[in-house]
Coordinates of C-alpha atoms in Angstrom, one line a residue:
M389 CA -21.0 -29.2 2.9
S390 CA -23.7 -30.9 0.2
E391 CA -22.3 -30.5 -3.0
N392 CA -26.1 -28.7 -4.1
A393 CA -25.6 -25.1 -3.7
T394 CA -28.7 -24.8 -2.6
A395 CA -29.3 -27.5 -0.2
A396 CA -28.4 -26.7 3.5
R397 CA -26.4 -28.8 5.8
V398 CA -29.2 -29.1 9.1
L399 CA -28.4 -30.5 12.2
A400 CA -31.6 -31.6 14.5
A401 CA -30.3 -31.5 18.4
L402 CA -33.5 -33.7 19.4
P403 CA -34.0 -35.3 22.4
P404 CA -35.8 -39.1 21.3
G405 CA -39.1 -39.0 20.4
P406 CA -40.4 -37.8 17.2
L407 CA -40.3 -33.9 17.8
L408 CA -40.7 -31.9 14.8
E409 CA -39.8 -35.8 12.4
E410 CA -42.6 -34.9 10.0
C411 CA -41.5 -31.1 9.1
L412 CA -37.7 -32.7 9.3
V413 CA -39.6 -35.4 6.8
G414 CA -40.1 -32.8 4.4
L415 CA -36.7 -30.9 4.3
R416 CA -35.1 -33.6 3.3
A417 CA -37.8 -34.6 0.6
A418 CA -36.7 -30.9 0.1
G419 CA -32.7 -31.8 -0.9
H420 CA -31.7 -30.5 2.6
V421 CA -29.8 -33.1 4.1
V422 CA -30.9 -33.7 8.4
E423 CA -29.1 -35.5 10.4
V424 CA -30.5 -36.0 14.0
A425 CA -28.0 -36.3 17.5
G426 CA -30.4 -37.3 20.3
S427 CA -27.6 -35.6 23.2
P428 CA -25.9 -32.6 24.2
A429 CA -22.5 -34.3 23.7
L430 CA -23.3 -35.7 20.1
A431 CA -24.5 -32.6 19.1
L432 CA -21.4 -30.8 19.9
A433 CA -19.7 -34.1 19.0
R434 CA -21.0 -33.9 15.2
V435 CA -20.0 -29.4 14.8
E436 CA -16.8 -30.0 16.2
E437 CA -16.5 -32.6 13.0
S438 CA -17.6 -30.7 10.3
D439 CA -19.7 -27.1 9.8
W440 CA -23.4 -26.8 9.1
D441 CA -25.8 -24.1 8.1
L442 CA -28.5 -24.7 10.8
V443 CA -28.4 -26.2 13.8
L444 CA -32.8 -26.5 15.4
M445 CA -32.5 -27.2 20.2
D446 CA -34.8 -28.6 21.6
S447 CA -36.0 -26.2 24.7
V448 CA -35.4 -29.2 26.0
L449 CA -31.9 -29.3 26.4
A450 CA -32.1 -25.6 26.9
M451 CA -34.1 -25.1 30.0
P452 CA -33.8 -21.5 32.2
G453 CA -29.9 -21.2 32.8
S454 CA -28.4 -24.3 30.8
L455 CA -27.9 -23.3 27.4
S456 CA -24.7 -24.8 27.4
L457 CA -25.3 -26.6 24.5
L458 CA -25.8 -23.0 22.1
E459 CA -22.9 -21.7 23.9
G460 CA -20.7 -24.0 22.5
V461 CA -22.0 -25.0 18.6
K462 CA -21.4 -21.0 18.2
R463 CA -18.4 -21.3 20.6
R464 CA -16.9 -23.8 17.7
R465 CA -18.9 -22.2 15.0
P466 CA -19.5 -18.6 14.9
G467 CA -21.5 -18.4 11.6
T468 CA -23.9 -21.6 12.4
L469 CA -27.1 -20.2 12.6
V470 CA -29.1 -21.9 15.9
A471 CA -32.4 -21.8 16.1
M472 CA -34.4 -23.7 19.7
S473 CA -38.1 -25.5 19.4
G474 CA -40.4 -26.7 21.9
D475 CA -42.9 -26.1 24.1
H476 CA -41.1 -25.6 27.0
L477 CA -40.4 -22.6 26.4
D478 CA -40.0 -18.5 28.8
G479 CA -39.5 -15.3 29.0
P480 CA -36.1 -15.5 30.5
T481 CA -35.2 -19.0 28.4
V482 CA -36.2 -17.5 24.8
R483 CA -34.1 -13.2 26.4
D484 CA -31.0 -15.8 27.1
A485 CA -31.1 -17.4 24.2
F486 CA -30.9 -14.8 21.6
R487 CA -28.1 -13.5 24.5
K488 CA -25.5 -16.0 23.6
G489 CA -26.5 -16.1 19.8
A490 CA -29.6 -18.1 18.5
Y491 CA -31.2 -16.6 15.6
D492 CA -34.7 -17.9 15.8
V493 CA -37.0 -19.3 18.6
L494 CA -40.0 -22.2 16.7
F495 CA -43.1 -22.4 19.4
E496 CA -44.9 -25.9 18.8
P497 CA -46.5 -26.7 17.5
V498 CA -44.1 -25.9 14.6
A499 CA -45.8 -24.6 11.1
R500 CA -43.6 -26.9 7.5
G501 CA -43.2 -23.4 6.1
A502 CA -41.8 -21.5 9.4
L503 CA -38.9 -24.3 9.3
A504 CA -38.8 -24.6 5.7
A505 CA -38.0 -20.5 5.0
L506 CA -35.4 -21.1 7.7
V507 CA -33.9 -23.1 6.7
E508 CA -33.9 -21.5 3.0
H509 CA -33.0 -18.6 5.1
A510 CA -29.4 -20.2 5.7
V511 CA -28.6 -21.5 3.0
R512 CA -28.7 -17.5 1.5
V513 CA -26.6 -16.3 5.1
R514 CA -24.2 -19.1 3.7
A515 CA -23.4 -18.3 -0.2
M516 CA -23.3 -13.9 1.6
G517 CA -20.5 -15.3 4.2
E518 CA -19.0 -17.5 1.1
E519 CA -18.7 -14.5 -0.8
R520 CA -17.7 -12.3 2.3
R521 CA -15.2 -15.3 2.9
R522 CA -14.2 -14.7 -1.1
L523 CA -13.8 -11.1 -0.9
G524 CA -11.9 -11.0 2.1
V525 CA -9.3 -13.1 0.9
E526 CA -9.3 -10.6 -1.9
L527 CA -9.4 -8.0 0.2
E528 CA -6.2 -9.2 2.2
T529 CA -4.8 -10.0 -1.4
E530 CA -4.6 -6.4 -2.3
R531 CA -3.7 -5.3 1.1
R532 CA -1.0 -7.4 0.9
R533 CA 0.2 -6.2 -2.9
A534 CA -0.1 -3.0 -1.5
R535 CA 2.2 -3.9 1.3
E536 CA 5.1 -5.4 -0.7
L537 CA 4.6 -2.8 -3.0
A538 CA 5.0 0.5 -0.4
E539 CA 7.9 -2.0 1.3
R540 CA 9.9 -2.2 -1.9
L541 CA 8.9 1.6 -2.8
D542 CA 10.6 2.5 0.6
H543 CA 13.7 0.6 -0.5
E544 CA 13.6 1.5 -4.5
D545 CA 14.0 5.2 -4.4
P546 CA 14.3 5.5 -8.8
F547 CA 15.1 9.3 -8.0
A548 CA 18.7 7.9 -7.0
A549 CA 19.1 7.8 -10.7
I550 CA 19.0 11.4 -11.2
V551 CA 22.6 12.8 -10.5
T552 CA 22.9 16.3 -9.1
A553 CA 25.5 18.6 -7.0
T554 CA 23.2 21.2 -7.4
P555 CA 21.2 23.1 -4.3
G556 CA 18.0 23.8 -6.2
M557 CA 18.1 20.4 -8.1
R558 CA 18.0 18.4 -5.2
R559 CA 14.9 20.6 -3.9
L560 CA 13.8 19.2 -6.9
V561 CA 14.3 16.2 -6.1
A562 CA 12.9 15.7 -3.9
T563 CA 9.5 17.2 -4.0
M564 CA 9.1 14.6 -6.9
R565 CA 9.8 12.3 -5.0
E566 CA 6.8 13.9 -2.5
V567 CA 4.8 14.4 -6.3
A568 CA 5.3 9.9 -7.3
R569 CA 3.3 8.9 -4.3
S570 CA -0.1 11.0 -5.3
D571 CA -1.8 10.3 -8.6
A572 CA -1.4 13.5 -10.2
T573 CA -1.1 14.8 -13.3
V574 CA 2.0 16.3 -14.1
L575 CA 3.5 19.0 -16.6
L576 CA 7.6 19.4 -16.5
T577 CA 8.3 22.2 -18.7
G578 CA 12.0 23.0 -19.4
E579 CA 14.6 23.6 -22.5
S580 CA 15.0 19.6 -24.4
G581 CA 17.7 17.9 -23.3
T582 CA 17.4 18.4 -19.2
G583 CA 16.4 14.9 -18.7
K584 CA 12.5 16.1 -18.9
G585 CA 11.9 12.1 -19.7
L586 CA 14.0 10.3 -17.1
L587 CA 12.3 13.0 -14.3
A588 CA 8.9 11.9 -16.4
R589 CA 10.0 7.2 -15.7
A590 CA 11.2 8.3 -12.2
I591 CA 8.1 9.3 -11.4
H592 CA 6.0 6.3 -12.7
D593 CA 8.7 4.0 -10.6
G594 CA 8.0 5.9 -7.4
S595 CA 4.8 6.1 -7.7
F596 CA 2.4 2.9 -7.0
R597 CA 1.4 2.4 -10.7
K598 CA 5.3 1.7 -10.9
L599 CA 3.8 -2.5 -11.8
G600 CA 2.2 -1.2 -14.7
A601 CA 3.4 0.6 -17.6
F602 CA 5.4 3.4 -18.6
V603 CA 3.8 4.7 -22.2
E604 CA 5.9 7.2 -24.1
A605 CA 4.6 9.1 -26.9
N606 CA 6.0 12.1 -28.9
C607 CA 3.8 14.8 -29.8
V608 CA 5.2 15.8 -32.7
Y609 CA 3.4 14.1 -35.4
S610 CA 1.1 15.2 -37.9
E611 CA -2.8 16.1 -36.7
G612 CA -4.6 12.5 -38.3
V613 CA -1.2 10.1 -36.7
L614 CA -0.9 11.6 -33.5
N615 CA -5.0 10.9 -33.0
S616 CA -4.3 7.3 -34.0
E617 CA -0.9 7.1 -32.2
L618 CA -2.7 8.3 -28.5
F619 CA -5.8 6.8 -29.0
G620 CA -5.4 3.9 -31.6
H621 CA -7.7 3.8 -34.8
E622 CA -10.4 0.6 -35.2
K623 CA -9.4 -1.6 -38.7
G624 CA -11.0 0.6 -41.8
A625 CA -11.3 4.0 -40.4
F626 CA -8.8 5.3 -43.2
T627 CA -7.0 4.7 -45.8
G628 CA -4.6 2.5 -44.6
A629 CA -5.6 1.1 -40.9
A630 CA -5.4 -3.0 -41.8
K631 CA -6.3 -3.8 -38.6
L632 CA -7.5 -2.8 -35.3
K633 CA -4.6 -0.4 -33.5
R634 CA -4.1 -0.3 -29.6
G635 CA -3.2 3.3 -28.7
R636 CA -1.1 5.0 -26.1
F637 CA -3.8 5.4 -23.9
E638 CA -4.7 1.5 -24.1
L639 CA -1.3 0.4 -23.7
A640 CA -0.7 2.5 -20.7
A641 CA -3.8 0.9 -19.1
G642 CA -3.1 0.8 -14.5
G643 CA 0.4 2.4 -15.6
T644 CA 1.8 6.1 -16.6
L645 CA 1.8 7.8 -20.0
F646 CA 4.5 9.9 -21.2
L647 CA 3.2 13.1 -23.5
D648 CA 6.6 14.6 -24.7
E649 CA 6.4 18.0 -26.8
I650 CA 2.5 18.5 -25.7
G651 CA 2.9 21.9 -27.2
E652 CA 2.7 20.8 -31.0
I653 CA -0.8 19.0 -30.8
S654 CA -3.0 21.0 -32.8
A655 CA -5.8 22.8 -31.5
A656 CA -8.1 19.0 -31.8
T657 CA -5.9 17.4 -31.0
Q658 CA -6.2 19.7 -27.8
L659 CA -10.3 18.6 -27.9
L660 CA -9.6 15.5 -27.4
L661 CA -6.7 15.0 -24.8
L662 CA -9.0 18.1 -23.3
R663 CA -12.3 15.2 -23.2
V664 CA -9.7 12.1 -21.4
L665 CA -8.7 14.7 -19.0
Q666 CA -12.2 15.5 -17.6
D667 CA -13.8 12.1 -18.8
R668 CA -10.8 9.2 -18.4
S669 CA -13.1 7.9 -21.4
F670 CA -11.9 7.7 -25.2
E671 CA -13.5 6.6 -28.4
R672 CA -10.8 5.1 -30.8
V673 CA -10.4 6.8 -34.1
G674 CA -13.4 5.2 -36.5
G675 CA -15.1 3.6 -33.1
E676 CA -17.6 3.5 -31.4
E677 CA -17.0 1.4 -28.3
T678 CA -16.1 4.4 -25.3
L679 CA -12.6 2.9 -23.3
E680 CA -11.9 3.6 -19.6
A681 CA -8.9 5.5 -19.8
D682 CA -6.6 4.0 -16.2
V683 CA -3.5 6.1 -16.8
R684 CA -1.0 8.5 -14.9
L685 CA -0.9 11.7 -17.5
V686 CA 2.8 13.3 -17.3
A687 CA 3.0 16.1 -19.8
A688 CA 6.4 17.7 -20.9
T689 CA 7.2 20.9 -22.9
N690 CA 9.9 23.4 -24.1
R691 CA 7.4 26.1 -25.3
D692 CA 6.6 28.6 -23.1
L693 CA 2.6 27.4 -23.5
A694 CA 1.1 31.0 -21.5
E695 CA 2.9 32.2 -24.3
A696 CA 0.6 30.3 -27.2
I697 CA -2.3 30.1 -24.6
R698 CA -2.1 34.2 -25.4
R699 CA -1.3 34.2 -29.3
G700 CA -4.3 31.5 -29.6
A701 CA -1.9 28.2 -30.0
F702 CA -3.2 25.9 -26.6
R703 CA -6.8 25.9 -25.1
E704 CA -6.1 26.7 -20.8
D705 CA -8.4 25.0 -20.2
L706 CA -6.2 22.6 -21.2
F707 CA -3.3 23.6 -19.8
Y708 CA -5.0 23.8 -16.1
R709 CA -6.2 20.3 -16.9
L710 CA -2.5 19.6 -17.3
N711 CA -0.9 21.6 -14.7
V712 CA -2.2 20.3 -11.4
I713 CA 1.3 19.7 -10.5
P714 CA 3.9 21.3 -12.7
I715 CA 8.3 21.5 -12.2
A716 CA 10.2 23.2 -14.3
V717 CA 13.4 21.6 -14.6
P718 CA 16.7 24.2 -15.0
P719 CA 18.5 24.3 -18.0
L720 CA 22.7 22.7 -17.5
R721 CA 23.8 26.5 -17.5
E722 CA 22.3 27.7 -14.7
R723 CA 23.3 24.4 -12.5
L724 CA 26.8 24.4 -13.7
E725 CA 27.6 22.7 -10.3
D726 CA 26.4 19.3 -12.3
V727 CA 28.9 19.7 -14.7
P728 CA 31.7 18.1 -13.2
V729 CA 29.8 15.5 -11.3
L730 CA 27.3 14.2 -15.2
T731 CA 30.9 14.9 -17.1
A732 CA 32.7 12.1 -15.0
L733 CA 29.6 10.3 -14.7
F734 CA 28.9 10.2 -19.2
L735 CA 33.0 8.9 -19.4
A736 CA 33.0 6.3 -16.8
R737 CA 29.6 5.1 -18.5
A738 CA 30.4 5.5 -22.5
A739 CA 34.1 4.5 -21.3
A740 CA 32.6 1.2 -19.8
K741 CA 30.5 0.2 -23.1
L742 CA 34.0 0.5 -25.3
G743 CA 35.9 -2.4 -21.7
R744 CA 37.9 0.2 -20.7
A745 CA 39.2 2.5 -17.5
A746 CA 37.1 5.8 -17.6
P747 CA 39.5 8.7 -18.7
E748 CA 40.4 11.8 -16.5
I749 CA 39.5 15.2 -17.5
S750 CA 41.8 18.3 -17.4
S751 CA 41.4 21.3 -15.4
E752 CA 41.2 23.7 -18.1
A753 CA 39.0 21.0 -20.2
L754 CA 36.5 21.3 -17.2
A755 CA 37.1 24.6 -17.3
S756 CA 36.0 24.7 -20.8
L757 CA 32.8 22.6 -20.4
L758 CA 31.8 25.0 -17.1
S759 CA 32.0 28.5 -20.2
Y760 CA 29.7 26.3 -22.4
P761 CA 25.6 27.9 -22.5
W762 CA 25.0 24.3 -23.4
P763 CA 22.4 25.0 -25.7
G764 CA 21.6 20.9 -25.9
N765 CA 21.4 20.6 -21.7
V766 CA 22.2 17.6 -20.2
R767 CA 21.7 15.5 -24.0
E768 CA 23.8 17.3 -25.1
L769 CA 27.2 17.1 -22.7
E770 CA 26.0 12.5 -22.2
N771 CA 26.9 12.5 -26.4
L772 CA 29.9 14.4 -25.9
M773 CA 31.1 12.4 -23.3
E774 CA 30.6 9.9 -25.7
R775 CA 32.3 11.0 -28.8
L776 CA 35.6 11.5 -26.2
A777 CA 35.2 8.2 -24.7
V778 CA 35.7 7.2 -28.0
L779 CA 37.8 9.4 -30.5
V780 CA 40.3 10.2 -27.2
P781 CA 42.2 7.4 -26.8
R782 CA 44.9 8.1 -23.6
D783 CA 43.7 7.9 -20.2
R784 CA 43.6 11.8 -20.3
I785 CA 41.5 14.4 -22.1
E786 CA 43.3 17.9 -22.1
A787 CA 41.7 20.9 -23.6
A788 CA 42.7 20.0 -27.2
D789 CA 40.7 17.7 -27.1
L790 CA 37.3 19.5 -27.3
P791 CA 34.6 20.5 -30.5
E792 CA 36.4 23.8 -31.4
A793 CA 32.8 25.7 -29.9
L794 CA 33.8 24.3 -26.7
R795 CA 37.7 26.2 -27.0
G796 CA 35.5 29.7 -27.8
G797 CA 36.5 29.3 -31.5
A798 CA 32.8 29.4 -33.2
L799 CA 31.4 31.1 -29.7
P800 CA 31.8 34.6 -27.9
A801 CA 34.4 33.4 -25.1
A802 CA 33.3 33.5 -22.0
S803 CA 34.8 36.6 -21.1
R804 CA 32.6 38.3 -23.3
A805 CA 29.2 35.5 -23.4
S806 CA 28.0 37.9 -20.1
E807 CA 27.4 41.2 -22.1
E808 CA 25.2 38.6 -24.7
S809 CA 21.7 36.6 -24.0
L810 CA 21.8 33.3 -23.9
D811 CA 19.2 32.6 -26.2
A812 CA 21.6 34.5 -29.0
L813 CA 25.0 32.3 -27.8
E814 CA 21.8 29.5 -28.6
R815 CA 21.5 30.6 -32.0
A816 CA 24.6 31.4 -33.0
R817 CA 25.6 27.8 -32.2
I818 CA 22.8 25.6 -33.7
L819 CA 22.9 28.3 -36.8
D820 CA 26.8 27.5 -37.3
V821 CA 26.7 23.4 -36.9
L822 CA 23.7 23.7 -39.5
Q823 CA 25.8 25.2 -41.7
A824 CA 28.7 23.2 -41.0
C825 CA 26.6 20.9 -41.4
G826 CA 25.3 21.6 -44.6
G827 CA 22.0 22.5 -44.1
N828 CA 21.0 18.8 -43.1
K829 CA 19.1 19.1 -40.3
K830 CA 19.1 15.5 -39.0
L831 CA 22.0 15.6 -38.9
A832 CA 22.7 18.8 -36.7
A833 CA 20.5 17.7 -34.5
A834 CA 22.6 15.3 -34.4
R835 CA 25.5 17.2 -33.6
L836 CA 23.7 18.8 -31.6
G837 CA 22.5 16.6 -29.2
I838 CA 19.0 17.5 -29.3
H839 CA 16.0 16.6 -31.6
R840 CA 15.1 16.9 -34.4
S841 CA 11.4 18.3 -33.8
T842 CA 13.2 20.4 -30.8
L843 CA 15.4 21.9 -34.1
Y844 CA 13.1 22.5 -36.0
A845 CA 10.8 24.4 -33.4
K846 CA 14.1 26.7 -32.6
L847 CA 14.6 27.4 -36.1
E848 CA 11.0 28.7 -36.0
R849 CA 11.6 30.4 -33.0
Y850 CA 14.8 32.3 -34.9
R851 CA 12.5 32.6 -37.9
R852 CA 9.8 34.9 -35.9

């Protein structure tokens, strides 16, 4: 090809003589590269050696029934345009030429403008071919990446990290494995500490967005702070906004945004979030530029959103946008088969951090764990195992090593638990711990193994 993108390379496969010479001189004067090959053999040799935008073939070289030059050019360079010219053309020759790949036929005398127009068209065809090749390479690259990602997803199961011995949880994990392969919005519901964050991460890691970012945002903030966290803000948007800040929607572009405690957001923020889900766009606080929200949304809440809708505290239209794929995560007390396996797992992890072998747990201690209602769910169990690994230096944990609450001192014994609601047990446990901590909610939440915002929400519910 010529360095000039608008110049064409033209090979004139002409017999000896001045045929079309005037037109060829005009092409050279216009900056095109023109070469003359005086025989079919020489023309095919030049086609073999390099690429041409247009091959002009005289009809003397293509008598009826003998189009070997045309066939040879198209076989070697399928994308090259071939035009036939001359005064020895008849109907059968023209029809045969078109069937075998000729692009055009120029009847003599050939007008200079006709040949110039054909060459200009050859330049455009070349440009379109290069663009198609470029796009084809890019498409093939993306397809290869998609195949590689699919192969990795087949061999790397992020849900294998979810340890469970409960049939119901196994079915739930199987469902989430399928859900992860879509881009649908997911709403995880369940009590605090049940592992909704772990599940959200597994959904991301099992999706085609796994190469993108997994960004978390806790919605337990005041309205102004949360809006800035989610959508970002422009410099000077409000007092203290000293520089531009990118929000979580921007940071999660191409990946997954996990909105925890979604039931806590204000009515105004609910409206903004609804718009994002509808239009897939948003603006930073104080900004005018509309940005694309290219994220997969996973939301989680420990609240009953249906009840919140009835009280007017949560928008029904937003709920339906979030509740595309609802997944209810059961509390630990409803999957007690998981307590032994999780206990062993958490003890092993905690002991590994300390550089020691994992201690065993006695049958009496395990029985106490199985009779406890676990208001803090899996998180509370994990925190307890880490505490025991640190505080119990022996290689066996006995029932006496457990906190008094798990040994029946602060809560009704297991034999009486069935007579009281689990909510009452949870309330008693939380209030007892809060009293023992002198009303310090931060300390009480840590001892319970739950988030402070969850403790606030539960205390608020107890006041009603």
